[in-house]
Short mmCIF file of C-alpha atoms in Angstrom, two decimals:
data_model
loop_
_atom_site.label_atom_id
_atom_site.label_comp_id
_atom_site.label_asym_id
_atom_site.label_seq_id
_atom_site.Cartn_x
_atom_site.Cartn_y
_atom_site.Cartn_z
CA UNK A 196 -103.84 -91.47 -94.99
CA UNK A 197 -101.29 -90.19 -92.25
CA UNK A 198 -102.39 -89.91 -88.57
CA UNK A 199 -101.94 -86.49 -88.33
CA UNK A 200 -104.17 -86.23 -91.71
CA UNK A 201 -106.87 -87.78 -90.07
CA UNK A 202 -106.75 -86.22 -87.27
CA UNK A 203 -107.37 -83.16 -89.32
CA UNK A 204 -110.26 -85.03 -91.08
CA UNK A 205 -111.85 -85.68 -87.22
CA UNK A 206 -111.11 -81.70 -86.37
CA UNK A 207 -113.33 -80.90 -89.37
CA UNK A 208 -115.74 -83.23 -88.72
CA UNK A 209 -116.12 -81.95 -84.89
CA UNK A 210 -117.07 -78.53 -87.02
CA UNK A 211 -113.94 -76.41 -87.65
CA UNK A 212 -114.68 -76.45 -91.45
CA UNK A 213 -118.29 -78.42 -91.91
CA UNK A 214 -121.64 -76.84 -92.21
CA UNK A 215 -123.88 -79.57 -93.15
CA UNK A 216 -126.98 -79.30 -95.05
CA UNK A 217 -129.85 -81.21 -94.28
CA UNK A 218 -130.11 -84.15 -97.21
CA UNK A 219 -132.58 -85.03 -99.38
CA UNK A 220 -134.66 -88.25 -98.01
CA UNK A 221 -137.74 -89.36 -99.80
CA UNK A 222 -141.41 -88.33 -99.19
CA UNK A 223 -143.53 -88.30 -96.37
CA UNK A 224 -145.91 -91.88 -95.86
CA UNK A 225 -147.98 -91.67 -92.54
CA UNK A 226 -145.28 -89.32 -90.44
CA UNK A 227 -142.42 -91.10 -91.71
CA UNK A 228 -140.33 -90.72 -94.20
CA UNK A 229 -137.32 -93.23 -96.07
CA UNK A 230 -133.50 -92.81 -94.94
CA UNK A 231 -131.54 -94.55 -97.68
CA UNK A 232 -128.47 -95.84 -95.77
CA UNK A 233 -126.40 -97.94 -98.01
CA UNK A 234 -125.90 -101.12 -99.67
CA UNK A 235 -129.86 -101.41 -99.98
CA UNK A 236 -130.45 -100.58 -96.87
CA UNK A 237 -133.38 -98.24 -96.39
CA UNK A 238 -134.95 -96.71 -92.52
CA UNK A 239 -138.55 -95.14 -92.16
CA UNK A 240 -137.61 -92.74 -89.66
CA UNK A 241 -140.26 -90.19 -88.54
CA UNK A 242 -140.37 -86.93 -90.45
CA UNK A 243 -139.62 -84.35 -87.80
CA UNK A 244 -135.99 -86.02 -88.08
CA UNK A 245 -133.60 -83.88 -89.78
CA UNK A 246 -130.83 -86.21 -91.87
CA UNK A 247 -127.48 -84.27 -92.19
CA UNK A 248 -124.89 -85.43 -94.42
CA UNK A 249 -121.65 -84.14 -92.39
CA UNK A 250 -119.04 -86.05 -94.69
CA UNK A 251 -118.57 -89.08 -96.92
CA UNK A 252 -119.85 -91.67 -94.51
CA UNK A 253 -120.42 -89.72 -91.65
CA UNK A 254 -124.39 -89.15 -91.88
CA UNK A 255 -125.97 -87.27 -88.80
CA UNK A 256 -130.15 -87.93 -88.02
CA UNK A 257 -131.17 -85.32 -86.05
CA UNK A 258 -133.89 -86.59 -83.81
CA UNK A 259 -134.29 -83.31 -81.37
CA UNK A 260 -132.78 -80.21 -79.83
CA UNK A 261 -129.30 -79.33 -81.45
CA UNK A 262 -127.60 -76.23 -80.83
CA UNK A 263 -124.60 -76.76 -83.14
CA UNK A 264 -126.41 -77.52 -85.53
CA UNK A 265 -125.94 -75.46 -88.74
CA UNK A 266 -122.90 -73.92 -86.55
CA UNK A 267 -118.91 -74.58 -86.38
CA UNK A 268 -119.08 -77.11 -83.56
CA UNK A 269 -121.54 -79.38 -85.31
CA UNK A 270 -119.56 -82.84 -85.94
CA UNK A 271 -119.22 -86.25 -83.75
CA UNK A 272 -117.52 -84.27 -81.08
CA UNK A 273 -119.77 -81.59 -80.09
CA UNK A 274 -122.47 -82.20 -77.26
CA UNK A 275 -126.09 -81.54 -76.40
CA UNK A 276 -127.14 -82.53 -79.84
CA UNK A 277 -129.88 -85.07 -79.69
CA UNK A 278 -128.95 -87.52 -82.52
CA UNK A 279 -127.39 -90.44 -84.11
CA UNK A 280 -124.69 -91.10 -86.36
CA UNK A 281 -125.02 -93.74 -89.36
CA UNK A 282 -121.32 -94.53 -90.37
CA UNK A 283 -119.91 -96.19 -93.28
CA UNK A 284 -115.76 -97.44 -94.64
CA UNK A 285 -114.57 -94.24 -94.38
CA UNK A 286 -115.80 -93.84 -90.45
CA UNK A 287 -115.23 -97.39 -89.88
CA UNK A 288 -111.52 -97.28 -91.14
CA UNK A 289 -110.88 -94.34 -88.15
CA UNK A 290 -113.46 -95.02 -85.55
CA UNK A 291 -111.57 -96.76 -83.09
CA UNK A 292 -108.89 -94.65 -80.21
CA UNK A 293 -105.95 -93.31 -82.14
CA UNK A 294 -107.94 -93.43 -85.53
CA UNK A 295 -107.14 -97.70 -85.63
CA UNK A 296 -109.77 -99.29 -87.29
CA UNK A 297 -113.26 -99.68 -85.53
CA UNK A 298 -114.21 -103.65 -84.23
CA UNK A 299 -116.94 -104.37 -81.73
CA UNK A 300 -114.49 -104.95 -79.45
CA UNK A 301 -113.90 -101.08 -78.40
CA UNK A 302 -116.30 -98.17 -78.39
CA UNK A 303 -116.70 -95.92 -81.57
CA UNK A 304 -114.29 -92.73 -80.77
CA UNK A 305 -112.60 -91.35 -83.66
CA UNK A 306 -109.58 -89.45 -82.05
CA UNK A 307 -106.68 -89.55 -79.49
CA UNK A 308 -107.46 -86.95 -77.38
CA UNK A 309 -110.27 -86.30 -74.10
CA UNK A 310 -113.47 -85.38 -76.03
CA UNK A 311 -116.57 -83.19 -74.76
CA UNK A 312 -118.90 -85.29 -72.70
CA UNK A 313 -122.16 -85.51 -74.98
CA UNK A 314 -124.47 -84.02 -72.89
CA UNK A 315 -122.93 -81.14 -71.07
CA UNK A 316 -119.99 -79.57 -73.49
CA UNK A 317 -118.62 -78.44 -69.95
CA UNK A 318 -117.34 -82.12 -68.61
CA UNK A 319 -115.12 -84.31 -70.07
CA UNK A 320 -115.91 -88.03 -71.61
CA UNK A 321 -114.60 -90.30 -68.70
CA UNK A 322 -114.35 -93.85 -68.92
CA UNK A 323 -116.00 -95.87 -71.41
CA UNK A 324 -117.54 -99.44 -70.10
CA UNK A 325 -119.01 -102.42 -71.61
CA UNK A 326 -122.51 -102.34 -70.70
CA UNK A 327 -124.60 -104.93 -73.12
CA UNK A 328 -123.64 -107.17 -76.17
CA UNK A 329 -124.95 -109.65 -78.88
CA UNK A 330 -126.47 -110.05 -81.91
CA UNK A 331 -129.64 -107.20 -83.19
CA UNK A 332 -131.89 -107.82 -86.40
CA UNK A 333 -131.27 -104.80 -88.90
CA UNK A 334 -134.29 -105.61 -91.17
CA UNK A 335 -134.60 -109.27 -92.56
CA UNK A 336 -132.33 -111.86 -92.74
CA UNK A 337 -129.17 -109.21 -91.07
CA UNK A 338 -127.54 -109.38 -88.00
CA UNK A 339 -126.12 -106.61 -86.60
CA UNK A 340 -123.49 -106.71 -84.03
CA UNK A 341 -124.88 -104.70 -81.10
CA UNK A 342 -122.72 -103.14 -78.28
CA UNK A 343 -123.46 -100.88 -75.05
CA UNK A 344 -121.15 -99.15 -73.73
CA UNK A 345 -121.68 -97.12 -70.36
CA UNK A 346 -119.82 -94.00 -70.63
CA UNK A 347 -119.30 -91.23 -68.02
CA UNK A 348 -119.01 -87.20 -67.68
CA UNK A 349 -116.19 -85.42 -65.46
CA UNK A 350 -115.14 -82.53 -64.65
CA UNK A 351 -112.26 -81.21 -66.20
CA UNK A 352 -109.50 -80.53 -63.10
CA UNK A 353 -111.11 -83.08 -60.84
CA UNK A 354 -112.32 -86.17 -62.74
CA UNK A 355 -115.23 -85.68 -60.40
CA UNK A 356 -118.42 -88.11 -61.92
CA UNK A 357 -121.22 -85.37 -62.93
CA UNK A 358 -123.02 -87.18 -65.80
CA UNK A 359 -123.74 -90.80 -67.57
CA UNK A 360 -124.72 -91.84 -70.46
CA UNK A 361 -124.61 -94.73 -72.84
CA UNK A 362 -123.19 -95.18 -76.05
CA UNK A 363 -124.91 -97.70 -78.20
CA UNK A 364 -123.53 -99.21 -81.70
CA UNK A 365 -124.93 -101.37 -84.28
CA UNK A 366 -122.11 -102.63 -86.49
CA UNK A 367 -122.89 -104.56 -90.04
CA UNK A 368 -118.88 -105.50 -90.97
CA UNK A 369 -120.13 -107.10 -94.49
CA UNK A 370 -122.42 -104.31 -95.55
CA UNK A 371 -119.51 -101.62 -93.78
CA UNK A 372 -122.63 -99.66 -92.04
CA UNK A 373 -122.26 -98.73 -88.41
CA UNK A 374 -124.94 -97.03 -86.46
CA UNK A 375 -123.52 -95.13 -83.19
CA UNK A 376 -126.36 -93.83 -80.96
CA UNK A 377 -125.34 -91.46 -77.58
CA UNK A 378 -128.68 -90.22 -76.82
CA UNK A 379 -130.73 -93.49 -76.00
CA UNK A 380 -132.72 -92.77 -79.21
CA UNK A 381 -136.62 -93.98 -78.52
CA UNK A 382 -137.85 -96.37 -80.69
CA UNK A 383 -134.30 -96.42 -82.51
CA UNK A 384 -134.05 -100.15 -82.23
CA UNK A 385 -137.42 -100.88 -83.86
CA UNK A 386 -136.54 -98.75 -86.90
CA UNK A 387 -133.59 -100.86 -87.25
CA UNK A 388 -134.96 -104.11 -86.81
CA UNK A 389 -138.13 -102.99 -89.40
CA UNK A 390 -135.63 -102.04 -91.81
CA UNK A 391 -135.79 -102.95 -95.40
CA UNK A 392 -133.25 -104.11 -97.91
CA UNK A 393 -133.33 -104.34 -101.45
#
């Protein structure tokens, strides 16, 4: 696929052409219920989390307030939607700056282009650090490659700092799963590591 196809892909996923619908998870155990990701891989998330699938491997969890959601603008792009993306080949093959191919070594963004900041659609993302890396149990006997990145909001004319947040990734390469988290998700991390596989 061409660039300029993907980067039609990306527009669609940012919400030009996509209404999700919430999927289908399975039932309700004690608050939680089961997110199957792929591969075997299966989350209890809790059950007031609303699992969107956006695309072929672009699944959305919904874990609080979301505007967009159900709207135009709902996609990896759009901001002030409390959630967290869980990514598979398709995603991978794009998710890195200029739609390369996404490695550890450089922050998730699908696109070539100055997105919305995440939480304030009225500042642009700014620059995009390393903040924290290493190795983070997804479930028994996985490794997950983890990555921080500090990430922060400008203004649009002045590149004037108005915001922060960071961007935190979970990347299995031999399972092709990637889990991309803006929003500091709580508890996030021990639903990964309590993951099961099958």
């Amino acid at each position: 696929m061409g660039k300029k196809a993907l980067s039609m892909v990306l527009a669609g996923l940012a919400g030009a052409a996509v209404l999700a619908a919430p999927s289908a998870a399975s039932a309700t155990v004690s608050g939680t219920k089961g997110l199957q990701v792929r591969n075997g891989l299966t989350l209890r998330i809790p059950s007031s989390w609303k699992v969107y699938t956006v695309d072929k491997d672009w699944t959305r969890v919904v874990t609080g307030s979301c505007p967009t959601a159900g709207t135009n603008r709902f996609g990896f792009r759009d901001s002030e939607c409390h959630s967290f993306w869980v990514l598979g080949p398709k995603a991978i093959e794009i998710g890195r700056e200029y739609f390369d191919a996404y490695t550890p070594e450089s922050p998730f963004y699908p696109g070539s282009d100055v997105g919305p900041c995440v939480n304030d659609k009225k500042l642009w993302l700014g620059r995009m650090r390393p903040a924290g890396k290493g190795l983070a149990p997804i479930g028994r006997g996985h490794q997950a490659y983890y990555r921080a990145w500090s990430a922060t909001c400008v203004t649009p004319n002045t590149s004037k700092v108005k915001g922060r947040f960071t961007q935190r990734e979970w990347y299995l390469p031999t399972s092709k799963i990637l889990f991309v988290d803006q929003w500091n998700t709580p508890g996030l991390s021990a639903i990964l590591k309590q993951a099961t596989w099958s």
